[in-house]
Coordinates of C-alpha atoms in Angstrom, one line a residue:
M45 CA -20.0 81.1 -35.7
R46 CA -19.1 78.4 -33.3
K47 CA -16.5 80.6 -31.5
L48 CA -19.1 83.3 -31.2
L49 CA -21.6 80.9 -29.6
I50 CA -18.9 79.7 -27.2
F51 CA -18.1 83.3 -26.3
A52 CA -21.8 84.1 -25.7
E53 CA -22.2 81.0 -23.5
Q54 CA -19.2 82.0 -21.4
G55 CA -20.6 85.6 -21.2
F56 CA -23.9 84.1 -19.9
T57 CA -22.0 82.0 -17.3
V58 CA -20.0 85.0 -16.0
A59 CA -23.3 87.1 -15.8
A60 CA -25.0 84.3 -13.9
L61 CA -22.1 83.9 -11.5
L62 CA -22.2 87.6 -10.9
M63 CA -25.9 87.4 -10.2
Y64 CA -25.5 84.5 -7.8
S65 CA -22.8 86.3 -6.0
G66 CA -25.4 88.8 -4.8
A67 CA -23.5 91.8 -6.1
I68 CA -24.8 95.1 -7.3
F69 CA -28.6 94.7 -7.8
V70 CA -29.8 94.3 -4.3
L71 CA -27.5 97.2 -3.1
I72 CA -28.8 99.6 -5.8
L73 CA -32.5 98.7 -5.5
S74 CA -32.3 99.1 -1.7
G75 CA -30.9 102.6 -2.2
G76 CA -27.7 101.8 -0.4
A77 CA -29.5 100.5 2.7
S78 CA -27.6 98.2 5.2
Q79 CA -28.4 94.6 5.4
D80 CA -29.9 95.2 8.9
D81 CA -32.1 98.1 7.8
I82 CA -35.8 97.4 7.3
V83 CA -36.3 98.9 3.8
E84 CA -39.1 98.0 1.4
Y85 CA -38.1 97.9 -2.3
D86 CA -39.3 96.3 -5.5
T87 CA -37.5 93.0 -6.1
S88 CA -39.4 92.1 -9.3
L89 CA -36.4 93.0 -11.5
I90 CA -34.2 90.6 -9.6
R91 CA -36.8 87.9 -9.8
I92 CA -37.2 88.4 -13.6
I93 CA -33.4 88.3 -14.1
F94 CA -33.1 85.1 -12.1
F95 CA -36.0 83.5 -14.0
L96 CA -34.2 84.3 -17.3
F97 CA -31.1 82.6 -16.0
Y98 CA -33.1 79.6 -14.8
A99 CA -34.7 79.3 -18.3
V100 CA -31.4 79.6 -20.2
T101 CA -29.7 77.1 -17.8
F102 CA -32.5 74.6 -18.3
F103 CA -32.3 75.1 -22.1
L104 CA -28.5 74.5 -22.1
L105 CA -28.9 71.4 -20.0
V106 CA -31.6 70.0 -22.3
L107 CA -29.6 71.0 -25.4
R108 CA -26.9 68.7 -24.2
W109 CA -29.3 66.2 -22.7
K110 CA -27.2 63.1 -23.5
K111 CA -24.2 64.7 -21.7
T112 CA -26.4 65.9 -18.9
L113 CA -28.0 62.5 -18.4
Y114 CA -24.5 60.8 -18.6
F115 CA -23.2 63.3 -16.0
F116 CA -26.1 62.6 -13.6
V117 CA -25.7 58.8 -13.9
L118 CA -21.9 58.8 -13.6
A119 CA -21.7 61.3 -10.8
K120 CA -24.6 59.5 -8.9
D121 CA -24.3 61.7 -5.9
I122 CA -27.4 60.2 -4.3
L123 CA -27.0 62.0 -0.9
L124 CA -26.8 65.4 -2.6
Y125 CA -29.9 64.6 -4.8
S126 CA -31.7 63.3 -1.7
L127 CA -31.0 66.5 0.2
I128 CA -32.5 68.6 -2.6
V129 CA -35.5 66.3 -2.8
L130 CA -36.0 66.6 1.0
V131 CA -36.0 70.4 0.5
I132 CA -38.8 70.1 -2.1
V133 CA -41.0 67.6 -0.1
S134 CA -40.6 69.7 3.1
I135 CA -43.5 71.7 1.7
T136 CA -45.8 69.0 3.1
W137 CA -44.8 69.8 6.7
S138 CA -43.6 73.4 6.4
F139 CA -44.9 76.1 8.8
E140 CA -45.0 78.5 5.8
P141 CA -45.7 76.4 2.7
S142 CA -45.8 79.4 0.3
T143 CA -42.3 80.4 1.4
T144 CA -41.0 76.9 1.2
L145 CA -42.4 76.5 -2.3
K146 CA -40.7 79.6 -3.5
N147 CA -37.4 78.9 -1.8
S148 CA -37.3 75.3 -2.9
F149 CA -37.9 76.4 -6.5
T150 CA -35.0 78.8 -6.4
L151 CA -32.7 76.3 -4.7
L152 CA -33.5 73.6 -7.3
N153 CA -32.6 76.0 -10.1
S154 CA -29.4 77.2 -8.3
S155 CA -28.5 73.5 -8.0
L156 CA -29.2 73.0 -11.7
F157 CA -26.8 75.8 -12.5
G158 CA -24.2 74.0 -10.4
V159 CA -24.8 70.9 -12.5
Y160 CA -24.5 72.9 -15.7
F161 CA -21.3 74.6 -14.4
A162 CA -19.7 71.2 -13.5
S163 CA -20.8 69.3 -16.6
R164 CA -20.0 72.0 -19.1
Y165 CA -16.6 73.3 -17.9
S166 CA -13.4 71.6 -16.6
L167 CA -12.0 72.7 -13.3
K168 CA -9.5 74.9 -15.1
Q169 CA -12.3 76.6 -17.1
Q170 CA -14.4 77.0 -14.0
L171 CA -11.6 78.9 -12.2
H172 CA -11.0 81.1 -15.2
L173 CA -14.7 82.1 -15.4
L174 CA -14.7 82.7 -11.7
A175 CA -11.7 84.9 -12.1
W176 CA -13.5 87.0 -14.8
T177 CA -16.5 87.3 -12.4
F178 CA -14.5 88.4 -9.4
G179 CA -12.4 90.7 -11.6
I180 CA -15.6 92.6 -12.4
V181 CA -16.6 92.6 -8.7
I182 CA -13.2 94.0 -7.7
V183 CA -13.2 96.8 -10.2
L184 CA -16.8 97.8 -9.5
S185 CA -16.2 97.6 -5.7
F186 CA -13.5 100.2 -5.9
I187 CA -15.6 102.4 -8.3
F188 CA -18.5 102.3 -5.9
A189 CA -16.3 103.1 -2.9
V190 CA -14.7 106.1 -4.6
A191 CA -17.4 107.5 -6.9
L192 CA -20.5 106.3 -5.1
P193 CA -19.7 106.2 -1.4
K194 CA -23.4 106.1 -0.4
Y195 CA -23.4 102.6 -1.9
G196 CA -19.8 101.4 -1.5
I197 CA -19.2 102.5 2.1
Q198 CA -21.1 101.2 5.1
N199 CA -21.5 103.9 7.8
D200 CA -24.0 102.3 10.3
I201 CA -21.5 100.2 12.3
G202 CA -19.2 102.7 13.9
S203 CA -16.3 103.7 11.7
P204 CA -17.0 103.5 7.9
K205 CA -16.3 100.1 6.4
L206 CA -16.0 99.2 2.7
R207 CA -18.8 97.0 1.4
G208 CA -18.2 97.5 -2.4
V209 CA -21.1 96.2 -4.4
F210 CA -22.7 94.2 -1.6
V211 CA -25.3 95.2 1.0
H212 CA -23.0 94.4 4.0
K213 CA -19.2 94.5 4.6
N214 CA -19.3 90.8 5.6
G215 CA -20.8 90.0 2.1
L216 CA -17.8 91.7 0.5
G217 CA -15.4 89.9 2.9
A218 CA -16.9 86.5 2.2
R219 CA -16.8 86.9 -1.6
M220 CA -13.2 88.1 -1.4
V221 CA -12.2 84.9 0.4
T222 CA -13.4 82.9 -2.7
S223 CA -11.9 85.5 -5.0
S224 CA -8.5 85.3 -3.3
T225 CA -8.6 81.5 -3.4
V226 CA -9.4 81.5 -7.2
F227 CA -6.7 84.0 -8.1
F228 CA -4.2 82.3 -5.8
I229 CA -4.7 78.9 -7.5
L230 CA -4.5 80.3 -11.0
A231 CA -1.4 82.4 -10.2
Y232 CA 0.3 79.5 -8.5
Q233 CA -0.3 77.2 -11.4
A234 CA 0.5 79.8 -14.1
K235 CA 4.0 80.6 -12.7
R236 CA 5.0 82.5 -15.9
R237 CA 2.9 85.4 -17.1
S238 CA 1.0 85.4 -13.8
L239 CA 1.4 89.1 -12.9
I240 CA -2.2 90.0 -13.6
L241 CA -3.4 87.0 -11.5
W242 CA -1.2 88.0 -8.5
V243 CA -2.6 91.5 -8.9
G244 CA -6.1 90.0 -8.7
F245 CA -5.1 88.1 -5.6
S246 CA -3.6 91.2 -4.0
L247 CA -6.6 93.4 -4.7
S248 CA -8.9 90.7 -3.3
V249 CA -7.0 90.6 -0.1
L250 CA -7.0 94.4 0.0
L251 CA -10.7 94.6 -0.3
L252 CA -11.1 91.9 2.4
L253 CA -8.9 93.9 4.7
L254 CA -10.8 97.1 4.0
S255 CA -14.1 95.4 4.7
V256 CA -12.8 94.6 8.2
S257 CA -14.5 91.2 8.1
T258 CA -12.5 89.3 10.7
S259 CA -14.0 85.9 10.2
S260 CA -13.4 86.1 6.5
L261 CA -9.7 87.0 7.1
V262 CA -9.3 84.0 9.4
N263 CA -11.0 81.8 6.9
L264 CA -8.7 83.0 4.1
L265 CA -5.6 82.2 6.2
I266 CA -6.9 78.7 6.9
I267 CA -7.7 78.2 3.2
I268 CA -4.2 79.2 2.1
F269 CA -2.7 76.9 4.8
A270 CA -5.0 74.1 3.6
F271 CA -3.8 74.6 0.0
F272 CA -0.3 73.7 0.9
A273 CA -1.4 71.0 3.4
F274 CA -3.4 69.3 0.7
Q275 CA -0.4 69.1 -1.5
I276 CA 1.4 66.9 1.1
W277 CA -1.1 64.3 0.1
R278 CA 0.7 63.9 -3.2
W279 CA 4.1 63.1 -1.6
S280 CA 5.4 59.6 -1.3
Y281 CA 4.1 57.6 1.7
R282 CA 7.5 57.7 3.4
V283 CA 7.5 61.5 3.5
M284 CA 3.8 62.1 3.6
I285 CA 2.9 60.1 6.7
P286 CA 5.5 61.7 9.1
T287 CA 4.7 65.2 7.7
L288 CA 0.9 64.7 8.3
I289 CA 1.6 63.5 11.8
L290 CA 3.7 66.6 12.4
V291 CA 1.0 68.9 11.0
A292 CA -1.7 67.2 13.1
T293 CA 0.4 67.6 16.3
I294 CA 1.0 71.3 15.6
S295 CA -2.7 71.7 14.9
Q296 CA -3.6 70.1 18.2
I297 CA -1.2 72.3 20.1
L298 CA -2.6 75.4 18.5
Y299 CA -6.2 74.3 19.1
F300 CA -5.6 73.8 22.9
W301 CA -3.7 77.1 23.1
L302 CA -6.5 79.0 21.3
S303 CA -9.1 77.2 23.5
N304 CA -7.4 78.3 26.7
D305 CA -6.8 81.9 25.5
A306 CA -10.0 82.5 23.5
D307 CA -10.7 85.8 25.2
I308 CA -7.3 87.2 24.3
L309 CA -7.6 85.9 20.7
F310 CA -11.0 87.5 20.2
S311 CA -10.0 90.8 21.7
S312 CA -6.9 90.9 19.5
L313 CA -9.2 90.5 16.5
G314 CA -11.7 93.1 17.7
K315 CA -14.3 90.6 18.7
D316 CA -15.9 89.5 22.0
S317 CA -16.2 86.0 23.3
T318 CA -19.9 85.9 22.3
L319 CA -19.0 86.3 18.6
T320 CA -21.1 89.5 18.3
G321 CA -24.0 87.9 20.1
R322 CA -24.0 84.6 18.3
T323 CA -23.3 82.4 21.3
E324 CA -26.3 84.1 23.1
L325 CA -28.5 83.5 20.1
W326 CA -27.6 79.8 19.5
P327 CA -29.2 78.4 22.8
L328 CA -32.5 80.0 21.8
V329 CA -32.2 78.4 18.4
M330 CA -31.5 75.0 19.9
D331 CA -34.6 75.3 22.0
M332 CA -36.7 75.6 18.8
I333 CA -34.7 72.9 17.0
W334 CA -35.6 70.4 19.8
K335 CA -39.3 71.1 19.3
H336 CA -39.1 69.6 15.8
P337 CA -35.8 67.8 15.8
W338 CA -36.2 65.3 12.9
L339 CA -37.8 67.2 10.0
G340 CA -37.6 70.9 11.1
Y341 CA -40.0 73.6 10.2
G342 CA -39.7 73.2 6.4
Y343 CA -37.2 75.0 4.1
G344 CA -37.5 78.7 4.9
G345 CA -40.5 78.0 7.1
F346 CA -39.1 79.2 10.4
W347 CA -38.0 82.8 10.0
Q348 CA -41.3 84.7 9.6
G349 CA -40.7 87.6 12.0
W350 CA -43.3 88.1 14.7
D351 CA -45.8 86.0 12.8
G352 CA -43.8 82.8 12.8
E353 CA -41.9 80.6 15.2
S354 CA -39.0 83.1 15.0
A355 CA -40.9 85.3 17.4
Y356 CA -39.5 83.2 20.3
I357 CA -36.0 84.1 19.1
W358 CA -36.8 87.8 18.8
R359 CA -38.3 88.0 22.3
G360 CA -35.5 86.0 23.9
S361 CA -32.5 87.6 22.2
G362 CA -33.6 91.3 22.3
W363 CA -32.7 91.8 18.6
F364 CA -34.2 90.8 15.3
P365 CA -32.1 88.2 13.4
N366 CA -33.4 86.7 10.2
H367 CA -31.1 83.6 10.4
P368 CA -29.2 81.8 13.2
H369 CA -25.7 82.9 12.0
S370 CA -24.8 79.2 11.6
G371 CA -25.3 77.2 8.5
Y372 CA -25.6 74.0 10.5
L373 CA -28.3 75.4 12.8
A374 CA -30.1 76.9 9.9
L375 CA -30.2 73.5 8.2
C376 CA -31.6 71.9 11.4
L377 CA -34.3 74.5 11.6
D378 CA -35.3 73.9 8.0
L379 CA -34.9 70.1 7.6
G380 CA -34.1 68.8 11.1
F381 CA -31.4 66.3 11.9
L382 CA -32.4 64.3 8.8
G383 CA -31.3 67.1 6.6
L384 CA -28.2 67.8 8.6
G385 CA -27.3 64.1 8.4
L386 CA -27.8 63.9 4.6
F387 CA -25.6 67.0 4.2
C388 CA -22.8 65.7 6.5
L389 CA -22.7 62.2 4.9
G390 CA -22.7 63.7 1.4
F391 CA -20.0 66.2 2.4
C392 CA -17.7 63.6 3.9
R393 CA -18.1 61.3 0.8
S394 CA -17.3 64.1 -1.6
Y395 CA -14.4 65.3 0.6
L396 CA -12.8 61.9 0.6
K397 CA -13.2 61.5 -3.1
G398 CA -11.6 64.9 -3.4
F399 CA -8.6 63.7 -1.5
S400 CA -8.4 60.6 -3.8
W401 CA -8.4 62.8 -6.9
V402 CA -5.8 65.2 -5.5
R403 CA -3.6 62.2 -4.7
S404 CA -3.6 61.1 -8.3
S405 CA -3.5 64.6 -10.0
K406 CA -0.7 67.1 -10.4
T407 CA -2.2 70.6 -11.0
A408 CA -3.3 73.2 -8.5
F409 CA -6.7 73.3 -10.3
D410 CA -7.6 69.9 -8.9
I411 CA -7.3 71.2 -5.3
W412 CA -10.1 73.8 -5.9
P413 CA -13.1 71.5 -5.0
L414 CA -11.5 70.5 -1.6
L415 CA -10.7 74.2 -0.9
H416 CA -14.2 75.3 -1.6
M417 CA -15.7 72.5 0.5
T418 CA -13.3 73.4 3.3
Y419 CA -14.5 77.1 3.0
I420 CA -18.2 76.1 3.1
A421 CA -17.5 74.1 6.3
L422 CA -15.7 77.0 8.0
A423 CA -18.0 79.8 6.9
S424 CA -21.1 77.8 8.1
L425 CA -19.8 77.9 11.6
T426 CA -20.7 81.5 12.1
E427 CA -22.8 82.4 9.0
S428 CA -25.8 80.9 7.4
A429 CA -23.8 80.1 4.3
L430 CA -24.9 76.5 3.7
L431 CA -28.2 75.6 2.0
E432 CA -29.0 79.0 0.6
S433 CA -31.0 79.5 -2.6
N434 CA -29.7 81.7 -5.3
S435 CA -26.3 81.6 -3.5
L436 CA -22.9 81.4 -5.1
N437 CA -21.6 79.3 -2.2
W438 CA -24.3 76.6 -2.7
M439 CA -24.0 76.6 -6.5
L440 CA -20.2 76.2 -6.3
Y441 CA -20.6 73.5 -3.6
V442 CA -22.9 71.5 -5.9
A443 CA -20.4 72.0 -8.8
A444 CA -17.4 71.0 -6.5
C445 CA -19.1 67.8 -5.3
L446 CA -20.2 66.7 -8.8
S447 CA -16.8 67.6 -10.2
V448 CA -14.8 65.4 -7.8
R449 CA -17.2 62.5 -8.2
M450 CA -17.0 62.8 -12.0
T451 CA -13.2 62.9 -12.1
H452 CA -13.1 60.0 -9.5
Q453 CA -15.3 57.9 -11.7
N454 CA -13.3 58.7 -14.9
Q455 CA -10.2 57.8 -13.0
I456 CA -11.6 54.4 -12.1
M457 CA -12.8 53.8 -15.7
K458 CA -9.3 54.5 -17.1
K459 CA -7.8 51.9 -14.7
M460 CA -10.3 49.2 -15.8

């Protein structure tokens, strides 16, 4: 009976991860519409499913209330908790309080699932559950592309691009970065009997390439490089310090070379120097940030079409974005520099603790939190992938931050 309950709980976790990934449901309910298409469809089914996941997550946390409370106290990530509280209280100054109320409720529950994921499962178990989730996504993406091309193929951006079970090709590309990272870590650690894991990694990369998501491909290459660079931190100081200096020197040379030849680099990747209009959008966004620099417009209170403050952006840019294509600018619009400061301080503290944990550990699993935080920092440069409600990225970020802090505290307690 106990094994059956554990299996059922793991099944719930995989189903929740699949839902938070944004796969399948939105694509089907929209009738295969593109992310940029203005299509009205009933989202009540999605809201009901998410509400059920919220309820089950809360029940599981309460069921293990002693462990949950212990986890909260021991992790004591005050900066992360403060950021979530700031989201909730932003209702008081929001330009659209009803939207802020709804979005803050979903963000809180997304964060609670991150708490559940980190407190219930070890890093190894987290990666295996993510592998099952992405395995389902990979299989369904190929099925949709072949059997249901109306849904699996995106045809409104020039030549057809694969989008699998997501509403946009960039959605598939972004998820395949995380999928590739998960399968790579598991395959690297397994060594023996890792064929199926390397197949998962290869199929993830193939889907990423077929999505033609350039930024996701660049992010994946950086993540793979970071995986090996982080392992240098485990070497003896006599070898580690010269190696890190060498890596830093090469990185600086590459940075200056890329800065001087940015146009050539962008053209070789099929992009223009405006990053598909982003650099023209960002000055307009900064204009609006400086109107309410400290607290912003409330969580989700800015982008209200022609009826909100976003009308200035729409008139000035000549197109109709629903986010600033930058997680950091999105955070400033929502919560001002106070919110951005809380996030950056919390990120840096968790990142440093992640390095401390990697230094004292031996497995590839322990590098996962650092890699995901690195990915969040990179993806947020050109996509609003930071403080999103009902988002896999945010949920995994919460789990990563709490996991490294928990393992760091346990490590300290063992030495005492």
